[in-house]
Amino acid sequence: MILPSYTRLIRFGKVCGRQQSPYSSLFLDRTFFTLPSFSSGSEPNLQTYKVTKRVNVTPEQMFNVVSNVSKYHEFVPFVEKSSITKKDPKSDLPVEGVLRVGWQQFDEEFTSKIHCVLNERVAVKSLTILLFNSLNTEWNFKEMKSSHIKEPSCEVELNLKYSFKNPLYNAISSMFSDQVTKIMIKAFEQRAIESKLKDKFKTRDVKFNKI
């Protein structure tokens, strides 16, 4: 059975309520991968969430992590398979991706349209939605400058809009979606910081070898 039961959704809501469990964010993982561009419609039961956070990486570094859908299975909770199926021939940026998400008896594959603005924005539109009327996610990145902080940083904004076809799921998800949105940002932030540190070590190795 593909659709999670009422009991499983309740359990999942409780799991996501634990801050010490950053890898229990199945619900938001689904939402990020399937998203159309935002529009001001009068869709019933539409839920919206917005989280803004300053992170110690550049907009470029954060953009590279979010737009590289093919690597999601390496760090995003419950993503078992991820790939980029189409790229823009001019920019080489992804325009379509496929994700397989699994959790207990739930197992579903998503095909999504991806729209990228280099180092500024990543948005996705789902082409296969079984549980939702709509599912929208948008990431925005803005450079932050400060005379007191030398390290580069950026403001990351994550917008989430969705509506389940089943009103019961809408009611249950509203209990934990805000917290899960924050968990999602944290997962991508950690990945970006790890990438930044790897780049630093590579630069140091190159300089050492030249000596």
PDB file of C-alpha atoms in Angstrom:
ATOM      1  CA  MET A   1       0.000   0.000   0.000  1.00  0.00           C
ATOM      2  CA  ILE A   2       1.569   3.291  -1.126  1.00  0.00           C
ATOM      3  CA  LEU A   3      -0.425   5.753   0.926  1.00  0.00           C
ATOM      4  CA  PRO A   4       0.782   5.965   4.546  1.00  0.00           C
ATOM      5  CA  SER A   5      -1.867   5.160   7.119  1.00  0.00           C
ATOM      6  CA  TYR A   6      -3.219   7.636   9.653  1.00  0.00           C
ATOM      7  CA  THR A   7      -1.221   5.921  12.403  1.00  0.00           C
ATOM      8  CA  ARG A   8       2.017   6.142  10.420  1.00  0.00           C
ATOM      9  CA  LEU A   9       1.523   9.845   9.767  1.00  0.00           C
ATOM     10  CA  ILE A  10       0.928  10.471  13.470  1.00  0.00           C
ATOM     11  CA  ARG A  11       4.088   8.561  14.322  1.00  0.00           C
ATOM     12  CA  PHE A  12       6.021  10.509  11.738  1.00  0.00           C
ATOM     13  CA  GLY A  13       4.793  13.786  13.199  1.00  0.00           C
ATOM     14  CA  LYS A  14       6.106  12.750  16.604  1.00  0.00           C
ATOM     15  CA  VAL A  15       9.474  11.738  15.185  1.00  0.00           C
ATOM     16  CA  CYS A  16       9.895  15.038  13.390  1.00  0.00           C
ATOM     17  CA  GLY A  17       9.159  16.845  16.623  1.00  0.00           C
ATOM     18  CA  ARG A  18      12.460  15.615  18.071  1.00  0.00           C
ATOM     19  CA  GLN A  19      15.170  18.132  17.367  1.00  0.00           C
ATOM     20  CA  GLN A  20      17.820  15.480  17.949  1.00  0.00           C
ATOM     21  CA  SER A  21      16.558  13.520  14.933  1.00  0.00           C
ATOM     22  CA  PRO A  22      17.544  15.590  11.864  1.00  0.00           C
ATOM     23  CA  TYR A  23      17.191  12.552   9.647  1.00  0.00           C
ATOM     24  CA  SER A  24      13.501  12.072  10.281  1.00  0.00           C
ATOM     25  CA  SER A  25      12.269  14.644   7.770  1.00  0.00           C
ATOM     26  CA  LEU A  26      10.484  12.504   5.208  1.00  0.00           C
ATOM     27  CA  PHE A  27       7.597  14.873   4.779  1.00  0.00           C
ATOM     28  CA  LEU A  28       9.725  17.851   3.835  1.00  0.00           C
ATOM     29  CA  ASP A  29      12.005  15.743   1.693  1.00  0.00           C
ATOM     30  CA  ARG A  30       8.991  14.928  -0.447  1.00  0.00           C
ATOM     31  CA  THR A  31       7.954  18.549  -0.608  1.00  0.00           C
ATOM     32  CA  PHE A  32      11.275  19.798  -1.801  1.00  0.00           C
ATOM     33  CA  PHE A  33      11.462  17.470  -4.734  1.00  0.00           C
ATOM     34  CA  THR A  34       8.040  18.192  -6.124  1.00  0.00           C
ATOM     35  CA  LEU A  35       7.221  21.772  -6.700  1.00  0.00           C
ATOM     36  CA  PRO A  36       5.592  24.028  -9.230  1.00  0.00           C
ATOM     37  CA  SER A  37       6.297  27.745  -9.507  1.00  0.00           C
ATOM     38  CA  PHE A  38       4.404  29.739  -6.911  1.00  0.00           C
ATOM     39  CA  SER A  39       1.099  31.272  -7.874  1.00  0.00           C
ATOM     40  CA  SER A  40      -1.630  33.119  -6.004  1.00  0.00           C
ATOM     41  CA  GLY A  41      -4.505  30.727  -6.461  1.00  0.00           C
ATOM     42  CA  SER A  42      -7.415  29.992  -4.157  1.00  0.00           C
ATOM     43  CA  GLU A  43      -6.509  26.357  -3.675  1.00  0.00           C
ATOM     44  CA  PRO A  44      -8.307  24.726  -0.729  1.00  0.00           C
ATOM     45  CA  ASN A  45      -6.240  23.654   2.293  1.00  0.00           C
ATOM     46  CA  LEU A  46      -3.092  25.246   0.868  1.00  0.00           C
ATOM     47  CA  GLN A  47      -0.391  25.357   3.558  1.00  0.00           C
ATOM     48  CA  THR A  48       2.583  27.692   3.361  1.00  0.00           C
ATOM     49  CA  TYR A  49       5.840  27.788   5.305  1.00  0.00           C
ATOM     50  CA  LYS A  50       8.837  30.077   5.109  1.00  0.00           C
ATOM     51  CA  VAL A  51      12.191  29.790   6.863  1.00  0.00           C
ATOM     52  CA  THR A  52      15.073  32.243   6.538  1.00  0.00           C
ATOM     53  CA  LYS A  53      18.538  31.557   7.902  1.00  0.00           C
ATOM     54  CA  ARG A  54      22.011  33.026   7.622  1.00  0.00           C
ATOM     55  CA  VAL A  55      24.644  30.382   6.846  1.00  0.00           C
ATOM     56  CA  ASN A  56      28.435  30.626   6.647  1.00  0.00           C
ATOM     57  CA  VAL A  57      28.817  29.723   2.998  1.00  0.00           C
ATOM     58  CA  THR A  58      28.597  31.715  -0.209  1.00  0.00           C
ATOM     59  CA  PRO A  59      25.421  31.822  -2.330  1.00  0.00           C
ATOM     60  CA  GLU A  60      27.338  29.876  -4.973  1.00  0.00           C
ATOM     61  CA  GLN A  61      28.210  27.081  -2.549  1.00  0.00           C
ATOM     62  CA  MET A  62      24.642  26.806  -1.304  1.00  0.00           C
ATOM     63  CA  PHE A  63      23.249  26.907  -4.836  1.00  0.00           C
ATOM     64  CA  ASN A  64      25.590  24.120  -5.943  1.00  0.00           C
ATOM     65  CA  VAL A  65      24.338  21.831  -3.170  1.00  0.00           C
ATOM     66  CA  VAL A  66      20.626  22.497  -3.717  1.00  0.00           C
ATOM     67  CA  SER A  67      20.736  22.324  -7.509  1.00  0.00           C
ATOM     68  CA  ASN A  68      22.764  19.110  -7.606  1.00  0.00           C
ATOM     69  CA  VAL A  69      19.777  16.784  -7.300  1.00  0.00           C
ATOM     70  CA  SER A  70      21.834  13.751  -8.317  1.00  0.00           C
ATOM     71  CA  LYS A  71      23.629  13.844  -4.928  1.00  0.00           C
ATOM     72  CA  TYR A  72      20.543  13.994  -2.707  1.00  0.00           C
ATOM     73  CA  HIS A  73      20.674  10.289  -1.912  1.00  0.00           C
ATOM     74  CA  GLU A  74      24.017  10.916  -0.175  1.00  0.00           C
ATOM     75  CA  PHE A  75      22.679  13.255   2.510  1.00  0.00           C
ATOM     76  CA  VAL A  76      18.920  13.874   2.316  1.00  0.00           C
ATOM     77  CA  PRO A  77      16.920  11.619   4.667  1.00  0.00           C
ATOM     78  CA  PHE A  78      14.918   8.790   3.088  1.00  0.00           C
ATOM     79  CA  VAL A  79      16.093   9.542  -0.455  1.00  0.00           C
ATOM     80  CA  GLU A  80      17.169   6.179  -1.826  1.00  0.00           C
ATOM     81  CA  LYS A  81      17.877   7.211  -5.401  1.00  0.00           C
ATOM     82  CA  SER A  82      18.407  10.553  -7.147  1.00  0.00           C
ATOM     83  CA  SER A  83      19.397  11.603 -10.635  1.00  0.00           C
ATOM     84  CA  ILE A  84      19.370  14.526 -13.045  1.00  0.00           C
ATOM     85  CA  THR A  85      17.697  13.417 -16.252  1.00  0.00           C
ATOM     86  CA  LYS A  86      17.883  16.621 -18.311  1.00  0.00           C
ATOM     87  CA  LYS A  87      20.120  19.691 -18.406  1.00  0.00           C
ATOM     88  CA  ASP A  88      19.886  23.017 -20.161  1.00  0.00           C
ATOM     89  CA  PRO A  89      22.237  22.773 -23.173  1.00  0.00           C
ATOM     90  CA  LYS A  90      23.395  26.384 -22.756  1.00  0.00           C
ATOM     91  CA  SER A  91      23.834  26.752 -18.991  1.00  0.00           C
ATOM     92  CA  ASP A  92      24.392  23.053 -18.134  1.00  0.00           C
ATOM     93  CA  LEU A  93      22.016  23.540 -15.200  1.00  0.00           C
ATOM     94  CA  PRO A  94      19.462  20.823 -14.353  1.00  0.00           C
ATOM     95  CA  VAL A  95      15.935  21.169 -15.746  1.00  0.00           C
ATOM     96  CA  GLU A  96      14.530  17.761 -14.792  1.00  0.00           C
ATOM     97  CA  GLY A  97      15.288  15.246 -12.070  1.00  0.00           C
ATOM     98  CA  VAL A  98      14.059  11.969 -10.586  1.00  0.00           C
ATOM     99  CA  LEU A  99      14.004  11.036  -6.905  1.00  0.00           C
ATOM    100  CA  ARG A 100      12.992   7.845  -5.192  1.00  0.00           C
ATOM    101  CA  VAL A 101      11.828   8.275  -1.592  1.00  0.00           C
ATOM    102  CA  GLY A 102      11.270   5.363   0.783  1.00  0.00           C
ATOM    103  CA  TRP A 103      10.059   5.119   4.378  1.00  0.00           C
ATOM    104  CA  GLN A 104       8.623   1.969   5.967  1.00  0.00           C
ATOM    105  CA  GLN A 105       5.937   0.797   3.486  1.00  0.00           C
ATOM    106  CA  PHE A 106       6.040   4.048   1.554  1.00  0.00           C
ATOM    107  CA  ASP A 107       8.028   3.940  -1.691  1.00  0.00           C
ATOM    108  CA  GLU A 108       7.487   6.472  -4.450  1.00  0.00           C
ATOM    109  CA  GLU A 109       9.408   7.950  -7.365  1.00  0.00           C
ATOM    110  CA  PHE A 110       9.119  11.622  -8.311  1.00  0.00           C
ATOM    111  CA  THR A 111       9.850  13.239 -11.646  1.00  0.00           C
ATOM    112  CA  SER A 112      10.215  16.992 -11.318  1.00  0.00           C
ATOM    113  CA  LYS A 113      10.886  20.028 -13.439  1.00  0.00           C
ATOM    114  CA  ILE A 114      13.694  22.185 -12.051  1.00  0.00           C
ATOM    115  CA  HIS A 115      14.183  25.888 -12.664  1.00  0.00           C
ATOM    116  CA  CYS A 116      17.493  27.467 -11.662  1.00  0.00           C
ATOM    117  CA  VAL A 117      18.770  31.023 -11.603  1.00  0.00           C
ATOM    118  CA  LEU A 118      22.527  30.683 -11.191  1.00  0.00           C
ATOM    119  CA  ASN A 119      23.603  31.251  -7.553  1.00  0.00           C
ATOM    120  CA  GLU A 120      20.261  32.878  -6.729  1.00  0.00           C
ATOM    121  CA  ARG A 121      17.290  30.521  -6.896  1.00  0.00           C
ATOM    122  CA  VAL A 122      16.193  26.883  -7.274  1.00  0.00           C
ATOM    123  CA  ALA A 123      12.549  25.925  -7.812  1.00  0.00           C
ATOM    124  CA  VAL A 124      10.941  22.626  -8.775  1.00  0.00           C
ATOM    125  CA  LYS A 125       7.659  21.584 -10.362  1.00  0.00           C
ATOM    126  CA  SER A 126       6.436  18.047  -9.845  1.00  0.00           C
ATOM    127  CA  LEU A 127       5.191  16.100 -12.845  1.00  0.00           C
ATOM    128  CA  THR A 128       3.971  13.139 -10.757  1.00  0.00           C
ATOM    129  CA  ILE A 129       1.871  13.863  -7.671  1.00  0.00           C
ATOM    130  CA  LEU A 130      -0.191  11.095  -6.110  1.00  0.00           C
ATOM    131  CA  LEU A 131      -0.808  12.488  -2.632  1.00  0.00           C
ATOM    132  CA  PHE A 132      -0.977  16.216  -3.358  1.00  0.00           C
ATOM    133  CA  ASN A 133      -3.136  18.731  -5.165  1.00  0.00           C
ATOM    134  CA  SER A 134       0.040  20.791  -5.439  1.00  0.00           C
ATOM    135  CA  LEU A 135       3.546  20.740  -4.021  1.00  0.00           C
ATOM    136  CA  ASN A 136       5.822  23.789  -4.301  1.00  0.00           C
ATOM    137  CA  THR A 137       9.308  24.524  -3.030  1.00  0.00           C
ATOM    138  CA  GLU A 138      11.567  27.457  -3.698  1.00  0.00           C
ATOM    139  CA  TRP A 139      15.087  28.219  -2.429  1.00  0.00           C
ATOM    140  CA  ASN A 140      16.553  31.728  -2.621  1.00  0.00           C
ATOM    141  CA  PHE A 141      20.147  32.733  -1.857  1.00  0.00           C
ATOM    142  CA  LYS A 142      21.393  36.240  -1.104  1.00  0.00           C
ATOM    143  CA  GLU A 143      24.944  37.337  -0.283  1.00  0.00           C
ATOM    144  CA  MET A 144      25.383  38.840   3.179  1.00  0.00           C
ATOM    145  CA  LYS A 145      28.193  41.296   3.906  1.00  0.00           C
ATOM    146  CA  SER A 146      29.449  42.471   7.284  1.00  0.00           C
ATOM    147  CA  SER A 147      32.427  44.565   8.372  1.00  0.00           C
ATOM    148  CA  HIS A 148      32.700  42.443  11.529  1.00  0.00           C
ATOM    149  CA  ILE A 149      32.715  39.002   9.898  1.00  0.00           C
ATOM    150  CA  LYS A 150      35.402  38.051   7.378  1.00  0.00           C
ATOM    151  CA  GLU A 151      33.945  34.668   6.485  1.00  0.00           C
ATOM    152  CA  PRO A 152      31.550  34.735   3.498  1.00  0.00           C
ATOM    153  CA  SER A 153      27.900  34.122   4.321  1.00  0.00           C
ATOM    154  CA  CYS A 154      24.515  34.182   2.678  1.00  0.00           C
ATOM    155  CA  GLU A 155      20.853  34.390   3.563  1.00  0.00           C
ATOM    156  CA  VAL A 156      18.984  31.222   2.666  1.00  0.00           C
ATOM    157  CA  GLU A 157      15.225  31.397   2.247  1.00  0.00           C
ATOM    158  CA  LEU A 158      13.127  28.266   1.880  1.00  0.00           C
ATOM    159  CA  ASN A 159       9.481  28.626   0.826  1.00  0.00           C
ATOM    160  CA  LEU A 160       7.155  25.661   0.948  1.00  0.00           C
ATOM    161  CA  LYS A 161       3.578  25.472  -0.340  1.00  0.00           C
ATOM    162  CA  TYR A 162       1.527  22.305  -0.558  1.00  0.00           C
ATOM    163  CA  SER A 163      -1.941  20.820  -0.329  1.00  0.00           C
ATOM    164  CA  PHE A 164      -2.773  17.147   0.242  1.00  0.00           C
ATOM    165  CA  LYS A 165      -5.661  15.601  -1.641  1.00  0.00           C
ATOM    166  CA  ASN A 166      -6.777  14.038   1.634  1.00  0.00           C
ATOM    167  CA  PRO A 167      -7.938  16.724   4.156  1.00  0.00           C
ATOM    168  CA  LEU A 168      -6.930  14.443   7.029  1.00  0.00           C
ATOM    169  CA  TYR A 169      -3.301  14.498   5.886  1.00  0.00           C
ATOM    170  CA  ASN A 170      -3.434  18.297   5.714  1.00  0.00           C
ATOM    171  CA  ALA A 171      -4.574  18.451   9.329  1.00  0.00           C
ATOM    172  CA  ILE A 172      -1.879  16.058  10.546  1.00  0.00           C
ATOM    173  CA  SER A 173       0.972  17.611   8.575  1.00  0.00           C
ATOM    174  CA  SER A 174       0.229  21.083   9.916  1.00  0.00           C
ATOM    175  CA  MET A 175       1.377  19.897  13.353  1.00  0.00           C
ATOM    176  CA  PHE A 176       5.005  19.391  12.345  1.00  0.00           C
ATOM    177  CA  SER A 177       5.718  20.921   8.932  1.00  0.00           C
ATOM    178  CA  ASP A 178       7.197  24.144  10.315  1.00  0.00           C
ATOM    179  CA  GLN A 179       9.818  22.274  12.301  1.00  0.00           C
ATOM    180  CA  VAL A 180      10.593  19.900   9.463  1.00  0.00           C
ATOM    181  CA  THR A 181      11.202  22.877   7.174  1.00  0.00           C
ATOM    182  CA  LYS A 182      13.923  24.023   9.584  1.00  0.00           C
ATOM    183  CA  ILE A 183      15.399  20.522   9.649  1.00  0.00           C
ATOM    184  CA  MET A 184      15.547  20.544   5.865  1.00  0.00           C
ATOM    185  CA  ILE A 185      17.536  23.781   5.767  1.00  0.00           C
ATOM    186  CA  LYS A 186      19.927  22.335   8.362  1.00  0.00           C
ATOM    187  CA  ALA A 187      20.623  19.236   6.262  1.00  0.00           C
ATOM    188  CA  PHE A 188      21.515  21.308   3.199  1.00  0.00           C
ATOM    189  CA  GLU A 189      23.512  23.788   5.300  1.00  0.00           C
ATOM    190  CA  GLN A 190      25.664  20.993   6.720  1.00  0.00           C
ATOM    191  CA  ARG A 191      26.268  19.621   3.245  1.00  0.00           C
ATOM    192  CA  ALA A 192      27.340  23.056   1.965  1.00  0.00           C
ATOM    193  CA  ILE A 193      29.721  23.555   4.900  1.00  0.00           C
ATOM    194  CA  GLU A 194      31.276  20.140   4.279  1.00  0.00           C
ATOM    195  CA  SER A 195      31.790  21.070   0.619  1.00  0.00           C
ATOM    196  CA  LYS A 196      33.388  24.370   1.625  1.00  0.00           C
ATOM    197  CA  LEU A 197      35.846  22.597   3.942  1.00  0.00           C
ATOM    198  CA  LYS A 198      36.769  20.106   1.218  1.00  0.00           C
ATOM    199  CA  ASP A 199      37.485  22.986  -1.170  1.00  0.00           C
ATOM    200  CA  LYS A 200      39.741  24.602   1.438  1.00  0.00           C
ATOM    201  CA  PHE A 201      41.748  21.423   1.926  1.00  0.00           C
ATOM    202  CA  LYS A 202      42.141  21.005  -1.832  1.00  0.00           C
ATOM    203  CA  THR A 203      43.463  24.566  -2.123  1.00  0.00           C
ATOM    204  CA  ARG A 204      45.947  23.973   0.687  1.00  0.00           C
ATOM    205  CA  ASP A 205      47.153  20.741  -0.928  1.00  0.00           C
ATOM    206  CA  VAL A 206      47.737  22.525  -4.229  1.00  0.00           C
ATOM    207  CA  LYS A 207      49.749  25.283  -2.524  1.00  0.00           C
ATOM    208  CA  PHE A 208      51.773  22.711  -0.549  1.00  0.00           C
ATOM    209  CA  ASN A 209      52.634  20.725  -3.674  1.00  0.00           C
ATOM    210  CA  LYS A 210      53.861  23.873  -5.400  1.00  0.00           C
ATOM    211  CA  ILE A 211      56.359  24.601  -2.612  1.00  0.00           C
TER     212      ILE A 211
END
